[in-house]
Short mmCIF file of C-alpha atoms in Angstrom, two decimals:
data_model
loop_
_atom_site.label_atom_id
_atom_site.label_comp_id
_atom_site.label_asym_id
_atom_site.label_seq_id
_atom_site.Cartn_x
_atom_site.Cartn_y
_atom_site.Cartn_z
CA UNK A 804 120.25 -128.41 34.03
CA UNK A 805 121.55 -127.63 37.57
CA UNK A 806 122.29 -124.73 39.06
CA UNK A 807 123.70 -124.20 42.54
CA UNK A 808 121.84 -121.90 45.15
CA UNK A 809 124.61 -119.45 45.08
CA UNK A 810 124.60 -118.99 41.54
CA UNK A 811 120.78 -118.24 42.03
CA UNK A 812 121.15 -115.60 44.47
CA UNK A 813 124.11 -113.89 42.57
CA UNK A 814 122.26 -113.51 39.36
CA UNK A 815 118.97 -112.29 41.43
CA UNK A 816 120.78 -110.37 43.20
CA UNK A 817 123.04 -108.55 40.35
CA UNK A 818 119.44 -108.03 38.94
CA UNK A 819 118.24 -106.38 41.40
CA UNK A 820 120.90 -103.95 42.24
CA UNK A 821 121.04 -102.98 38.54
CA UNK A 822 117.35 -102.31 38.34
CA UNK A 823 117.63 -100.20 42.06
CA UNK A 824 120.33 -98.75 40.18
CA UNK A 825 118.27 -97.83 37.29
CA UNK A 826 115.43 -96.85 39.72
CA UNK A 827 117.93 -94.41 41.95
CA UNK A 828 119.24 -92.26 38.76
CA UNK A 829 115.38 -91.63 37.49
CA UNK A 830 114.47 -90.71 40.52
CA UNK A 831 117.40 -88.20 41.47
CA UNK A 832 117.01 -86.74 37.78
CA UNK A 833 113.54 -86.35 38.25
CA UNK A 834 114.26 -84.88 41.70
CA UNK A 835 117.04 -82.50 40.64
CA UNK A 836 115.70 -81.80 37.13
CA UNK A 837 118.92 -82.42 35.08
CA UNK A 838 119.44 -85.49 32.69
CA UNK A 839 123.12 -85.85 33.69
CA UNK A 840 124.13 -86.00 37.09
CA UNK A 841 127.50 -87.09 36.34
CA UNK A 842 130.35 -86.29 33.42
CA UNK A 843 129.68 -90.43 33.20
CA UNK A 844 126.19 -89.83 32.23
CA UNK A 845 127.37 -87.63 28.96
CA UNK A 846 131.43 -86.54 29.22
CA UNK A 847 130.98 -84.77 25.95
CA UNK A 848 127.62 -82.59 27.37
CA UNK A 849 129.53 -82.29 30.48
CA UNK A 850 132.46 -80.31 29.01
CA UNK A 851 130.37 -78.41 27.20
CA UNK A 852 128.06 -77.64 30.05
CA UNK A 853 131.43 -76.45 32.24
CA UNK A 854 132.69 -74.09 29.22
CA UNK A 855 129.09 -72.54 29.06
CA UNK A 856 128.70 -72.28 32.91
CA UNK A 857 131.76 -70.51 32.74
CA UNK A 858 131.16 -68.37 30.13
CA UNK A 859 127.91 -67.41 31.94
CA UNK A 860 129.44 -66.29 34.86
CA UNK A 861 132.08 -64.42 33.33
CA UNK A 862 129.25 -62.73 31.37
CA UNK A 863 127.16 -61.97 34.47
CA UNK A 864 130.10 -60.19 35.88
CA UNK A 865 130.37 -58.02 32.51
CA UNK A 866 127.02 -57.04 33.52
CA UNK A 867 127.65 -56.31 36.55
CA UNK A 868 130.65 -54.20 35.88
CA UNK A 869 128.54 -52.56 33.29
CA UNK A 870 126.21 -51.48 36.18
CA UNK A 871 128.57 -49.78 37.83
CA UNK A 872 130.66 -48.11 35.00
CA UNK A 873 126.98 -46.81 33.62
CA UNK A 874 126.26 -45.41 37.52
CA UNK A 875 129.86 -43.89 37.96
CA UNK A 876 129.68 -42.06 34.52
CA UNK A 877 126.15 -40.54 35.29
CA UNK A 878 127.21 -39.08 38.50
CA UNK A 879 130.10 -37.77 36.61
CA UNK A 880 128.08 -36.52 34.27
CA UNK A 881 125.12 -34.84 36.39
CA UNK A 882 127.98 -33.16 38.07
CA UNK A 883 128.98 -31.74 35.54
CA UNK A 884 126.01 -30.24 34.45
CA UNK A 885 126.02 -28.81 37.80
CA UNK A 886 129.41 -27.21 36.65
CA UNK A 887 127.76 -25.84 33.57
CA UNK A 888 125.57 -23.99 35.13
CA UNK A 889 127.40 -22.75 37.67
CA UNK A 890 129.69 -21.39 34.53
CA UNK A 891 126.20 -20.07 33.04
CA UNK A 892 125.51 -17.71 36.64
CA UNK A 893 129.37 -16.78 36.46
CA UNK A 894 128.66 -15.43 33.13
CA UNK A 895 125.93 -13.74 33.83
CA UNK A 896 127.17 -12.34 36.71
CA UNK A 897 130.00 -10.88 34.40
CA UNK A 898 127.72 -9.43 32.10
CA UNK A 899 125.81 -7.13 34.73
CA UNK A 900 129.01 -6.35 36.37
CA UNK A 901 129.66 -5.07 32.86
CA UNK A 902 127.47 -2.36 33.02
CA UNK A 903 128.77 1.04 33.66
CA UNK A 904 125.82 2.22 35.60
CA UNK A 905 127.30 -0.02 38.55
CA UNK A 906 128.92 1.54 41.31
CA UNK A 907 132.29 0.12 42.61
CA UNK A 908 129.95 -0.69 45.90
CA UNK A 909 127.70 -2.53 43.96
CA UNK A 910 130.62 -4.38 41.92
CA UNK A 911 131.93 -5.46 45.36
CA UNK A 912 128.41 -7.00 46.20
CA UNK A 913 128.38 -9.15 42.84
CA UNK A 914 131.61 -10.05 44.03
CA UNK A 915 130.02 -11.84 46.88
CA UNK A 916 128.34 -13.64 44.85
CA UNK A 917 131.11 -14.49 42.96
CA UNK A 918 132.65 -16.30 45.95
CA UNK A 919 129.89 -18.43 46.52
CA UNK A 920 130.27 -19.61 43.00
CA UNK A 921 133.39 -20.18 43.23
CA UNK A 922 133.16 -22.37 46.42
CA UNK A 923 130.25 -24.29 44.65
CA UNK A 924 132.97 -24.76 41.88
CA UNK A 925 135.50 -26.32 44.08
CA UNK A 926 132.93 -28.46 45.75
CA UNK A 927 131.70 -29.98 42.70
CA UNK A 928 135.41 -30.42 41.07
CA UNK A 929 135.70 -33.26 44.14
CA UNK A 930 132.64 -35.24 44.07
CA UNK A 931 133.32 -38.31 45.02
CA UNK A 932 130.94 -41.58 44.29
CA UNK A 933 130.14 -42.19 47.99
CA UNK A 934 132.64 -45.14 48.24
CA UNK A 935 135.73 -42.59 48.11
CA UNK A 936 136.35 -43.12 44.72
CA UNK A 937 136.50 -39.32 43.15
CA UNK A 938 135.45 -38.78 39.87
CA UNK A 939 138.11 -36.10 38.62
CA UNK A 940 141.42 -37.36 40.18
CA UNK A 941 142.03 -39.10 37.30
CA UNK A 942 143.74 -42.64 37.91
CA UNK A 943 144.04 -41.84 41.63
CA UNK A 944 140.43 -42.74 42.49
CA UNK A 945 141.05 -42.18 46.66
CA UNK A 946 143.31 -39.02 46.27
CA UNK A 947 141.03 -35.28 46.35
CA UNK A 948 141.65 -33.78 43.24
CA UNK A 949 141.89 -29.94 43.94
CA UNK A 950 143.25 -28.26 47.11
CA UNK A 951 143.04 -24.65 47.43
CA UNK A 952 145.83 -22.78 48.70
CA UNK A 953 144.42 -19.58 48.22
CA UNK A 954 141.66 -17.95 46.48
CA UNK A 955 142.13 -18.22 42.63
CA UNK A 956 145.11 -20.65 43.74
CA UNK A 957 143.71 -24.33 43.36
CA UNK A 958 146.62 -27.49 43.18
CA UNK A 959 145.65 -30.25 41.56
CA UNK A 960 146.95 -33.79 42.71
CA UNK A 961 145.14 -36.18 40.72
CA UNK A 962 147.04 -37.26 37.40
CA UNK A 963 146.36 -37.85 34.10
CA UNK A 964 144.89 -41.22 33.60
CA UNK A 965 141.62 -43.43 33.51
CA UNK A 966 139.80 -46.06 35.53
CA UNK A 967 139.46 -48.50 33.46
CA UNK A 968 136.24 -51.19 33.97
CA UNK A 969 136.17 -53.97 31.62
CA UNK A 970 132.18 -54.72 30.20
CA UNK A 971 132.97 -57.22 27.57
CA UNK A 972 135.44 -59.91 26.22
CA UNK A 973 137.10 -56.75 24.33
CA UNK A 974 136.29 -53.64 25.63
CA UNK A 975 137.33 -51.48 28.51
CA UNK A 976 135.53 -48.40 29.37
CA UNK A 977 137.19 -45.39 30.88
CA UNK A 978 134.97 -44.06 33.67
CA UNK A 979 136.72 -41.13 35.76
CA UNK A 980 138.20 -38.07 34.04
CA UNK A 981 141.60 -35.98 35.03
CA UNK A 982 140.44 -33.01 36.49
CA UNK A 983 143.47 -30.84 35.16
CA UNK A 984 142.07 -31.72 31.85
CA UNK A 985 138.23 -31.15 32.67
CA UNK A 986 139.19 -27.53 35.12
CA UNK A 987 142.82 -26.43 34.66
CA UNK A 988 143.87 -27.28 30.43
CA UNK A 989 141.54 -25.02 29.25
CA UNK A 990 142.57 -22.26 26.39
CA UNK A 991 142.31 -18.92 26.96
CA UNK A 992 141.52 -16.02 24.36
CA UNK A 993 139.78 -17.23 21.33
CA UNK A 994 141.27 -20.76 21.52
CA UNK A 995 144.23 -19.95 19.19
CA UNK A 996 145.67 -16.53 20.58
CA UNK A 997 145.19 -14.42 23.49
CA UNK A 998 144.65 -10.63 23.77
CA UNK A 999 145.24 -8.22 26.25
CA UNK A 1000 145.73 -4.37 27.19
CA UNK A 1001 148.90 -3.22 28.50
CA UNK A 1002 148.86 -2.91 31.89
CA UNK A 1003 150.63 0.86 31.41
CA UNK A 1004 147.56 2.10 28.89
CA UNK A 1005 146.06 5.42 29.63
CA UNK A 1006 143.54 5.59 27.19
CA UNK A 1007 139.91 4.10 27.12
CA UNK A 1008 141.02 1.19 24.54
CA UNK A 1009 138.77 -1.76 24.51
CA UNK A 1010 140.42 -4.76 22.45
CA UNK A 1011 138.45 -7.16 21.14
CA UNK A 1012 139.01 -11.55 21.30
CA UNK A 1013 140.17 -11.52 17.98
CA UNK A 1014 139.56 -13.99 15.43
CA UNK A 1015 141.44 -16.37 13.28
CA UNK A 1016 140.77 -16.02 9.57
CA UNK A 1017 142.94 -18.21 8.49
CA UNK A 1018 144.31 -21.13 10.60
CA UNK A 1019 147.14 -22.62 8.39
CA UNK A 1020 148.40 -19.06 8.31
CA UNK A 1021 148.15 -18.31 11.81
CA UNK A 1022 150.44 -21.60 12.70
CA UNK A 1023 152.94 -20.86 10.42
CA UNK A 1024 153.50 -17.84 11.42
CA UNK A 1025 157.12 -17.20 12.86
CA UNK A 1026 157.85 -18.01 16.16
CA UNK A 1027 156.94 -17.09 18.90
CA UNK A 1028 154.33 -15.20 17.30
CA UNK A 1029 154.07 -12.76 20.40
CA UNK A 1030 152.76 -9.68 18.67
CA UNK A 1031 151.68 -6.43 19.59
CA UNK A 1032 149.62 -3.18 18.49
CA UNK A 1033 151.29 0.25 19.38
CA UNK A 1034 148.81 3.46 19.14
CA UNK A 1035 150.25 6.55 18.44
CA UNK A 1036 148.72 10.10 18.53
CA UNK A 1037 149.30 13.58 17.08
CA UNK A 1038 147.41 16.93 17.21
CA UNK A 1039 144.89 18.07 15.16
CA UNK A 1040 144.98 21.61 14.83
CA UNK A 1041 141.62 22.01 12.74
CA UNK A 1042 139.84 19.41 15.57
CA UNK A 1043 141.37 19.43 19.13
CA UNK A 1044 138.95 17.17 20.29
CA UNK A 1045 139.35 14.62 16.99
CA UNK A 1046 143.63 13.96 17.24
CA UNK A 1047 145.09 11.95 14.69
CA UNK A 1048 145.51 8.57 16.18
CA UNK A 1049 147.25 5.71 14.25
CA UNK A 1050 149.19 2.30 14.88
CA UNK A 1051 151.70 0.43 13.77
CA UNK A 1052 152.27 -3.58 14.31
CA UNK A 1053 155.16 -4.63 16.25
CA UNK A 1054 157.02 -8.33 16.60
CA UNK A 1055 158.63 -9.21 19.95
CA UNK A 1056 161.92 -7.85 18.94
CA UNK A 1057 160.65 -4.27 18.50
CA UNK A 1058 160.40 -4.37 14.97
CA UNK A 1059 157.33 -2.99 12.92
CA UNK A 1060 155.55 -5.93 10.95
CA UNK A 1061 154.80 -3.13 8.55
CA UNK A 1062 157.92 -1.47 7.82
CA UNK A 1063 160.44 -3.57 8.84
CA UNK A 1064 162.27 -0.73 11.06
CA UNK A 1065 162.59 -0.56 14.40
CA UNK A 1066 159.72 1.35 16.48
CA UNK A 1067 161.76 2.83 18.91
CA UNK A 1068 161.01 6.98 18.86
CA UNK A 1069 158.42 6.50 16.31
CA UNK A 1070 156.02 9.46 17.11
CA UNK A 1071 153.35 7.98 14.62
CA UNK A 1072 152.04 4.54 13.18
CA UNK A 1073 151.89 3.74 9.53
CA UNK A 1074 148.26 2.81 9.56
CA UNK A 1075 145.32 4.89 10.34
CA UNK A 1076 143.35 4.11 13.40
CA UNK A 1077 139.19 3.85 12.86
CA UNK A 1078 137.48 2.78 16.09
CA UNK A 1079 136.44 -0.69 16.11
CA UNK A 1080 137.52 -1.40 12.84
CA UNK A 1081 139.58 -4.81 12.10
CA UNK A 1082 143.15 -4.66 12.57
CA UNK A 1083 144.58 -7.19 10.25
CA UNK A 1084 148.08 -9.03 10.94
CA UNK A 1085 148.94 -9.15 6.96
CA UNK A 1086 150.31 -6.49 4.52
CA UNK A 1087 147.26 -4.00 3.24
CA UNK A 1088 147.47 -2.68 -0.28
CA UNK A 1089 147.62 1.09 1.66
CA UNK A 1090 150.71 0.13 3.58
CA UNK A 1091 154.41 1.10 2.75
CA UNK A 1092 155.87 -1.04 0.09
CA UNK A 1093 157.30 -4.23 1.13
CA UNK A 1094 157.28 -8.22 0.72
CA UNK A 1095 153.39 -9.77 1.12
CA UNK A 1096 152.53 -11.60 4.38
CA UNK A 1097 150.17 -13.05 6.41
CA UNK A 1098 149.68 -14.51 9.53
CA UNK A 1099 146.09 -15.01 9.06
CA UNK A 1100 144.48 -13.22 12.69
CA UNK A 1101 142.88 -9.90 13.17
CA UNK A 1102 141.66 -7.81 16.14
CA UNK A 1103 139.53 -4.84 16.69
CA UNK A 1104 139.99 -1.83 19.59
CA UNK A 1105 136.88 0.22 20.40
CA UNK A 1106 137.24 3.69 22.36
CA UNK A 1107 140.07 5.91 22.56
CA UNK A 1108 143.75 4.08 23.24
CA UNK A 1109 145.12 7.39 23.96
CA UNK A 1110 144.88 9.70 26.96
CA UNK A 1111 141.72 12.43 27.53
CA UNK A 1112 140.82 14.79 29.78
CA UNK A 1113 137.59 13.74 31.28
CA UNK A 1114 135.77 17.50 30.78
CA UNK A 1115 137.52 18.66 27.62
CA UNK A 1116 137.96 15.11 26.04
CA UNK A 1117 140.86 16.61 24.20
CA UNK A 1118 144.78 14.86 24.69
CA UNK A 1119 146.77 14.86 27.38
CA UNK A 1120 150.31 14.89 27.63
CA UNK A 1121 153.03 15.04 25.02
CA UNK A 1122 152.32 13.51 21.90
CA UNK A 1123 153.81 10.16 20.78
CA UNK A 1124 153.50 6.33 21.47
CA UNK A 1125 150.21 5.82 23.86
CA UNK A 1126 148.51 2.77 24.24
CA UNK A 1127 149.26 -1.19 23.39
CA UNK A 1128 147.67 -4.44 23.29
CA UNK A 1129 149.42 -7.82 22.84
CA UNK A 1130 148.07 -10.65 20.60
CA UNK A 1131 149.90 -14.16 21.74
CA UNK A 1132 149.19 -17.62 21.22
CA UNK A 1133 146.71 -18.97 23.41
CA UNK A 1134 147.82 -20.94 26.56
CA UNK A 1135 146.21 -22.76 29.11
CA UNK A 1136 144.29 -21.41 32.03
CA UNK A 1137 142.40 -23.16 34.63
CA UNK A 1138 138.82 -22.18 35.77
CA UNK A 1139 139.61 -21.35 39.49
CA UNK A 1140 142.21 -19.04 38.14
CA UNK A 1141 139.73 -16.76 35.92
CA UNK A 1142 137.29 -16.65 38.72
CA UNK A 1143 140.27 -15.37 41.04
CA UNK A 1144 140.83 -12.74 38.56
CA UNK A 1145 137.05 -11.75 37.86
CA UNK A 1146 137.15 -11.18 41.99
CA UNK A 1147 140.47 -8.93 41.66
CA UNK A 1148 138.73 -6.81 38.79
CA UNK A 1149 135.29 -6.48 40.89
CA UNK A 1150 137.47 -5.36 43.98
CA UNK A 1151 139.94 -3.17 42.12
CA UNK A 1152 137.32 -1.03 39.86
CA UNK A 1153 137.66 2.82 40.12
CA UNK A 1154 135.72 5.13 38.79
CA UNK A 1155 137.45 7.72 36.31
CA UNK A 1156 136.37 10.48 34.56
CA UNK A 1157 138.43 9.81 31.33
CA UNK A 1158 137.35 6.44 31.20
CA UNK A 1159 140.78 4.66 32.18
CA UNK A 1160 139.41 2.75 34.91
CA UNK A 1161 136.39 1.21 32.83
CA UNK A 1162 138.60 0.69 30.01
CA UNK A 1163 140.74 -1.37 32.30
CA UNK A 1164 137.96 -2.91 33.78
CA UNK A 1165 136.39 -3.70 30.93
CA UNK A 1166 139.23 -5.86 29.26
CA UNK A 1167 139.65 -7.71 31.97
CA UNK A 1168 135.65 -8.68 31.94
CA UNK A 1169 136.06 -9.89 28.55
CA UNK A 1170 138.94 -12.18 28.78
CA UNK A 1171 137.09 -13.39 31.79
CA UNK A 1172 133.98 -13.90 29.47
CA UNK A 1173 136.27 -15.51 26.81
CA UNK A 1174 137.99 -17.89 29.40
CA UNK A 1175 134.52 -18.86 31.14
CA UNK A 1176 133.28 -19.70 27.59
CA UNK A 1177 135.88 -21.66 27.02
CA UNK A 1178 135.99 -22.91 29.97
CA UNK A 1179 132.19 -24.33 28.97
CA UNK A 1180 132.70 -25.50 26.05
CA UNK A 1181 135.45 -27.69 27.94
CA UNK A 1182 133.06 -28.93 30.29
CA UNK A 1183 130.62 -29.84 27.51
CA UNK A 1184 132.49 -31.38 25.28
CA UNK A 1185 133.64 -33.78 28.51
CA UNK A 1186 129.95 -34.05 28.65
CA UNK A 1187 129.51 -35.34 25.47
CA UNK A 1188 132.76 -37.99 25.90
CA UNK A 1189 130.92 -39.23 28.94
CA UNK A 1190 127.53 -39.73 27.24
CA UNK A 1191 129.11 -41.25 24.69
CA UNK A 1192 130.60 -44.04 26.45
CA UNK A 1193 127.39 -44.32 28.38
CA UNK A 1194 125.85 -44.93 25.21
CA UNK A 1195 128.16 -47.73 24.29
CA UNK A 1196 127.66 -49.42 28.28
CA UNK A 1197 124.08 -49.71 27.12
CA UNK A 1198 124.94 -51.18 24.03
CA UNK A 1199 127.39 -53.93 25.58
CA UNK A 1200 124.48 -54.18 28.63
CA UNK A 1201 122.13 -55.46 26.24
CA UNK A 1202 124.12 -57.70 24.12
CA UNK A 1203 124.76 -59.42 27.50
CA UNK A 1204 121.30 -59.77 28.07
CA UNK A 1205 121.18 -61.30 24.56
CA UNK A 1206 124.09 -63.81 25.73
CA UNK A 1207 122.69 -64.52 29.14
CA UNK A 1208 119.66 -65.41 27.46
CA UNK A 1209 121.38 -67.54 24.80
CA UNK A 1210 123.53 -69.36 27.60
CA UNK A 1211 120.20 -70.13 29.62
CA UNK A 1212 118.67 -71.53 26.25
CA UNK A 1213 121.98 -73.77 25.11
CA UNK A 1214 122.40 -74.70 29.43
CA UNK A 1215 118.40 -75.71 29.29
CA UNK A 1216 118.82 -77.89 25.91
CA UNK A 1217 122.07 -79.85 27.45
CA UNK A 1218 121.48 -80.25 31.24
CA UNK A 1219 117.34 -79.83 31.46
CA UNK A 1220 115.17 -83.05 31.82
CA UNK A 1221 112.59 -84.22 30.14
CA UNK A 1222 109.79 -84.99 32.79
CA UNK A 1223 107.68 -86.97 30.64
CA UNK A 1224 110.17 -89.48 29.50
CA UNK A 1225 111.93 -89.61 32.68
CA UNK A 1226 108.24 -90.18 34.44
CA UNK A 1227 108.18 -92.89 31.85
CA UNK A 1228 111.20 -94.73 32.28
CA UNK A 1229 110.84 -94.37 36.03
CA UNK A 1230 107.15 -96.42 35.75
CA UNK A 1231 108.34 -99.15 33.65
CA UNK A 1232 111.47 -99.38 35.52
CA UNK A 1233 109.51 -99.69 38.51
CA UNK A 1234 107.14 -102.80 36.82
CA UNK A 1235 110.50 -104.75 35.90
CA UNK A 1236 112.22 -104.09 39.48
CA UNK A 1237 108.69 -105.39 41.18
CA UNK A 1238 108.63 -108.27 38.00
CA UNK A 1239 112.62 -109.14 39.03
CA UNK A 1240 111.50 -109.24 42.82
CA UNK A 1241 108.43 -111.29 42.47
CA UNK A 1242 110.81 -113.71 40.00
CA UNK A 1243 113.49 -114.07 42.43
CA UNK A 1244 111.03 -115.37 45.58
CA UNK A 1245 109.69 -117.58 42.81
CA UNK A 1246 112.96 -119.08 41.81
CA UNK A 1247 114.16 -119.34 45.99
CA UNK A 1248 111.26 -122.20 45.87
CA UNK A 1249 112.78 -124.14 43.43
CA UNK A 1250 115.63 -124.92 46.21
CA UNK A 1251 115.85 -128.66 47.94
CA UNK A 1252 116.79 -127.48 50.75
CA UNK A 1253 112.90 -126.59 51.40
CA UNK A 1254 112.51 -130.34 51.14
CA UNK A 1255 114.78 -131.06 53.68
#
């Protein structure tokens, strides 16, 4: 058999280039590590290496936006421990301003204090992250929340929304908080109504925060539930010093809850008055006969809600309607508000012989100590939102882990070499490519040209 010279080199050559080939590919995998170098090497692997890939990086950024939601939300929420205890000194500030042994001087210097508190307050109420981004301006994370434009007078200009950060394939996290809802939305009185002293009174009345005994009642009770307690007083001849004091309780329109007749020139209550004992909103079995009802609330006023000389401690004036307290349904109040008003009633106290000016003081210290409190069990229960989600970043931060790690694992399995095989192949490739060049100088000889 014959075969031309050319056909001889193309055959020795094709050989060769597809063992060099061969030879090229092991040695870049074993260079590079990875099995397939191209989508031509394994286009099935290869889309499933690119879906994975992707799904990695997507993942690492989920991570990486847990980071920061976690970070944001514990700054948010050391500040607003801060704010807690700032509320805690405020309280306690209000409780030794309570005592009577205080002189208006001294009231003044707790006052001072009271300032610096309240500056504190403000402070913290626009933390910002350190990149601008404040943490109570709701969904306007570059706008300052709160603006004072005087003292007790604080504008907010955040809104009502919530950065959102997304940390997995379906969940969002909301990291900042509206301030209105964390400083200014807070409920004043008990939660459910509001009490308060008249700002007329004479007497030495204390009212109490009331309580709600029965909240199904309370709501349905008729509109606009604004309700108040009128004191009346009449001599005792037998006891000068002991008058007969009694109330009677009174709708917004004037008429008596407890009679049904107008009030107007009423020189007595239909109900006995015993200091500190409950005042109920609902028909007693001692009042006047009438329909049953209930608007499930009662109240308590301690001292004396009519006027007394301060040597004799017997009546003053002419007999008939003295002091009153309103019970209303609880509205909001914000925080820099009730601190403005502690300040006025530290500034204003006056010292008074029948008591008027401590009684006076003294209601407004407790709806100051019933707005602080509520204003920290506001703050807590923010607290406790924040934590919560911070609980749940952890959670979705260490299933990523778990998927990072699974990725890696599925990645290594598809696109990782095996060293020892691909050493292998690469050493018996390299016999046959030195075999096919060895061959082909062999076969060159059998040419007649080298005869020539």
């Amino acid at each position: 058999m014959r075969l031309a010279t050319t056909t001889i080199f193309n055959i020795g050559a094709k050989s060769l280039q597809s063992h060099i080939a061969d030879q090229a590919k092991l040695q870049s995998q074993l260079s590079s590590g990875r099995k397939i170098l191209t989508p031509a090497d394994d286009p099935i692997a290869s889309a499933r290496i690119l879906d994975i890939a992707q799904a990695r990086s997507i993942n690492e950024q989920y991570a990486t936006n847990s980071a920061a939601a976690d970070s944001f939300m514990r700054l948010s929420e050391s500040t607003l421990q801060q704010v807690v205890g700032v509320i805690q000194d405020v309280q306690q500030l209000s409780v030794m301003a309570g005592n009577p042994a205080l002189t208006a001087s001294e009231k003044k210097m707790l006052d001072a204090q009271l300032q610096g508190s309240y500056q504190e307050l403000l402070g913290l109420a626009n933390t910002s992250d350190g990149q601008g981004n404040y943490l109570f301006s709701g969904f306007k994370g570059d706008t300052k929340p709160f603006t004072e434009s005087s003292f007790g007078t604080v504008n907010y200009f955040g809104d009502d929304g919530q950065r959102l950060v997304q940390i997995s394939d379906g969940r969002q996290v909301p990291i900042s908080e509206s301030g209105a809802d964390v400083f200014q939305r807070i409920k004043n009185g008990n939660g459910s109504f509001v009490t308060a002293a008249n700002a007329t009174n004479v007497g030495s009345g204390i009212v109490s925060p009331g309580e709600v005994t029965d909240p199904q009642k309370w709501a349905a009770a008729p509109a606009p539930r604004d309700f108040s307690v009128q004191f009346y007083w009449q001599p005792n001849p037998s006891k000068p010093d002991a008058p007969n004091i009694s109330y009677d309780l009174i709708d917004s329109t004037g008429t008596s809850l407890i009679t049904g007749a107008a009030t107007a020139g009423n020189t007595a209550g239909p109900r006995t008055y015993t200091a500190g004992g409950d005042i109920e909103f609902k028909r007693l079995p001692t009042d006047p006969a009438g329909a049953a009802w209930d608007f499930g609330i009662k109240m308590s006023v301690s001292g004396s809600p009519i006027p007394l000389d301060p040597v004799t401690k017997t009546p003053t004036g002419v007999a008939g309607a003295a002091d009153r307290f309103s019970a209303k349904p609880s509205s909001n109040v914000d925080l820099f508000t009730t601190l403005g008003k502690l300040s006025t009633a530290l500034n204003n106290y006056q010292v008074d012989g029948s008591g008027k000016g401590q009684a006076a003081f003294q209601n407004q210290l407790n709806t100051a100590l019933s707005d602080l409190s509520n204003a920290l069990s506001n703050v807590v229960t923010t607290q406790a939102y924040l934590g919560a989600r911070t609980v749940e970043t952890d959670s979705v931060r260490d299933t990523t882990e778990d998927l990072k790690l699974q990725y890696a694992k599925t990645l290594s399995g598809l696109q990782d070499l095996d060293y020892a095989g691909a050493i292998s192949d690469f050493a018996q490739n390299q016999m046959v490519l030195d075999a096919a060049r060895k061959s082909f100088a062999q076969v060159q000889e059998l040419s007649l040209f080298k005869y020539i």
